Amino acid sequence: AMLRATEEWASKRGQPGIKCRAGLHHGECIGGVVGHAMKRYHLFGQIMSIVEVLESTSPEGRLQVSHRCWLAMQDGIYQQDIAH
């Protein structure tokens, strides 16, 4: 959905060449609000380092999934209709 949304957003702005890269991993992390003047929610943990590598090495316009995430999906942890 995120990759499709990026394509639609870019197309509406007359810039169809804009592409999105994404990484998906399964694991634990910690999140919290950081900052004072401009507060933002941020995630911390080893999972974030893994996701950053997955995202940065993913081909443009594609989602790269870690082996651990793939195994979790095969084990039925995530049930989703991916036909849409």
mmCIF file of C-alpha atoms in Angstrom:
data_model
loop_
_atom_site.group_PDB
_atom_site.id
_atom_site.type_symbol
_atom_site.label_atom_id
_atom_site.label_comp_id
_atom_site.label_asym_id
_atom_site.label_seq_id
_atom_site.Cartn_x
_atom_site.Cartn_y
_atom_site.Cartn_z
ATOM 1 C CA ALA A 1 0.000 0.000 0.000
ATOM 2 C CA MET A 2 2.838 2.428 0.817
ATOM 3 C CA LEU A 3 4.575 1.831 -2.500
ATOM 4 C CA ARG A 4 1.300 2.290 -4.374
ATOM 5 C CA ALA A 5 0.505 5.466 -2.400
ATOM 6 C CA THR A 6 3.915 6.919 -3.291
ATOM 7 C CA GLU A 7 3.337 6.229 -6.985
ATOM 8 C CA GLU A 8 -0.115 7.871 -6.844
ATOM 9 C CA TRP A 9 1.240 10.878 -4.913
ATOM 10 C CA ALA A 10 4.069 11.396 -7.431
ATOM 11 C CA SER A 11 1.751 10.954 -10.419
ATOM 12 C CA LYS A 12 -0.713 13.560 -9.096
ATOM 13 C CA ARG A 13 2.173 16.030 -8.858
ATOM 14 C CA GLY A 14 3.358 15.318 -12.395
ATOM 15 C CA GLN A 15 6.503 13.532 -11.196
ATOM 16 C CA PRO A 16 5.947 9.839 -11.984
ATOM 17 C CA GLY A 17 9.687 9.098 -11.673
ATOM 18 C CA ILE A 18 9.641 9.363 -7.861
ATOM 19 C CA LYS A 19 10.076 5.909 -6.331
ATOM 20 C CA CYS A 20 9.860 4.561 -2.800
ATOM 21 C CA ARG A 21 12.065 1.940 -1.134
ATOM 22 C CA ALA A 22 10.888 0.039 1.926
ATOM 23 C CA GLY A 23 12.182 -2.555 4.376
ATOM 24 C CA LEU A 24 10.127 -4.860 6.587
ATOM 25 C CA HIS A 25 11.404 -6.815 9.596
ATOM 26 C CA HIS A 26 9.860 -8.636 12.557
ATOM 27 C CA GLY A 27 11.108 -8.083 16.089
ATOM 28 C CA GLU A 28 11.083 -5.945 19.210
ATOM 29 C CA CYS A 29 11.799 -2.248 19.521
ATOM 30 C CA ILE A 30 11.218 0.600 21.950
ATOM 31 C CA GLY A 31 9.471 3.821 20.996
ATOM 32 C CA GLY A 32 9.060 7.184 22.580
ATOM 33 C CA VAL A 33 8.609 10.909 22.055
ATOM 34 C CA VAL A 34 11.857 12.833 21.549
ATOM 35 C CA GLY A 35 12.515 16.563 21.343
ATOM 36 C CA HIS A 36 11.152 19.666 23.033
ATOM 37 C CA ALA A 37 10.251 22.307 20.458
ATOM 38 C CA MET A 38 9.370 19.810 17.719
ATOM 39 C CA LYS A 39 8.279 16.564 19.349
ATOM 40 C CA ARG A 40 8.440 13.403 17.278
ATOM 41 C CA TYR A 41 7.771 9.741 17.916
ATOM 42 C CA HIS A 42 10.903 7.675 17.319
ATOM 43 C CA LEU A 43 11.631 3.932 17.373
ATOM 44 C CA PHE A 44 14.878 2.561 18.815
ATOM 45 C CA GLY A 45 16.524 -0.851 18.788
ATOM 46 C CA GLN A 46 18.448 -3.303 16.644
ATOM 47 C CA ILE A 47 15.330 -3.771 14.528
ATOM 48 C CA MET A 48 15.691 -0.201 13.291
ATOM 49 C CA SER A 49 19.248 -0.822 12.084
ATOM 50 C CA ILE A 50 18.064 -3.907 10.206
ATOM 51 C CA VAL A 51 15.139 -2.038 8.646
ATOM 52 C CA GLU A 52 17.450 0.798 7.566
ATOM 53 C CA VAL A 53 19.708 -1.683 5.752
ATOM 54 C CA LEU A 54 16.715 -3.409 4.147
ATOM 55 C CA GLU A 55 15.334 -0.050 2.987
ATOM 56 C CA SER A 56 18.620 1.300 1.671
ATOM 57 C CA THR A 57 19.435 -1.868 -0.297
ATOM 58 C CA SER A 58 15.914 -2.464 -1.623
ATOM 59 C CA PRO A 59 15.407 -1.913 -5.354
ATOM 60 C CA GLU A 60 13.440 1.249 -6.171
ATOM 61 C CA GLY A 61 9.698 0.713 -6.035
ATOM 62 C CA ARG A 62 10.040 -2.519 -4.055
ATOM 63 C CA LEU A 63 9.588 -3.806 -0.514
ATOM 64 C CA GLN A 64 12.453 -5.893 0.873
ATOM 65 C CA VAL A 65 11.475 -8.357 3.623
ATOM 66 C CA SER A 66 13.954 -9.854 6.085
ATOM 67 C CA HIS A 67 14.244 -13.621 6.437
ATOM 68 C CA ARG A 68 12.986 -13.386 10.036
ATOM 69 C CA CYS A 69 9.880 -11.514 8.879
ATOM 70 C CA TRP A 70 9.314 -13.989 6.062
ATOM 71 C CA LEU A 71 9.498 -16.871 8.560
ATOM 72 C CA ALA A 72 7.013 -15.111 10.860
ATOM 73 C CA MET A 73 4.588 -14.743 7.960
ATOM 74 C CA GLN A 74 5.044 -18.409 7.020
ATOM 75 C CA ASP A 75 4.278 -19.386 10.620
ATOM 76 C CA GLY A 76 0.944 -17.578 10.355
ATOM 77 C CA ILE A 77 1.803 -14.742 12.730
ATOM 78 C CA TYR A 78 0.455 -12.344 10.142
ATOM 79 C CA GLN A 79 -2.737 -13.127 8.260
ATOM 80 C CA GLN A 80 -3.480 -10.644 5.493
ATOM 81 C CA ASP A 81 -5.195 -10.704 2.130
ATOM 82 C CA ILE A 82 -2.386 -9.505 -0.141
ATOM 83 C CA ALA A 83 -4.529 -9.611 -3.275
ATOM 84 C CA HIS A 84 -5.548 -5.956 -2.854
#
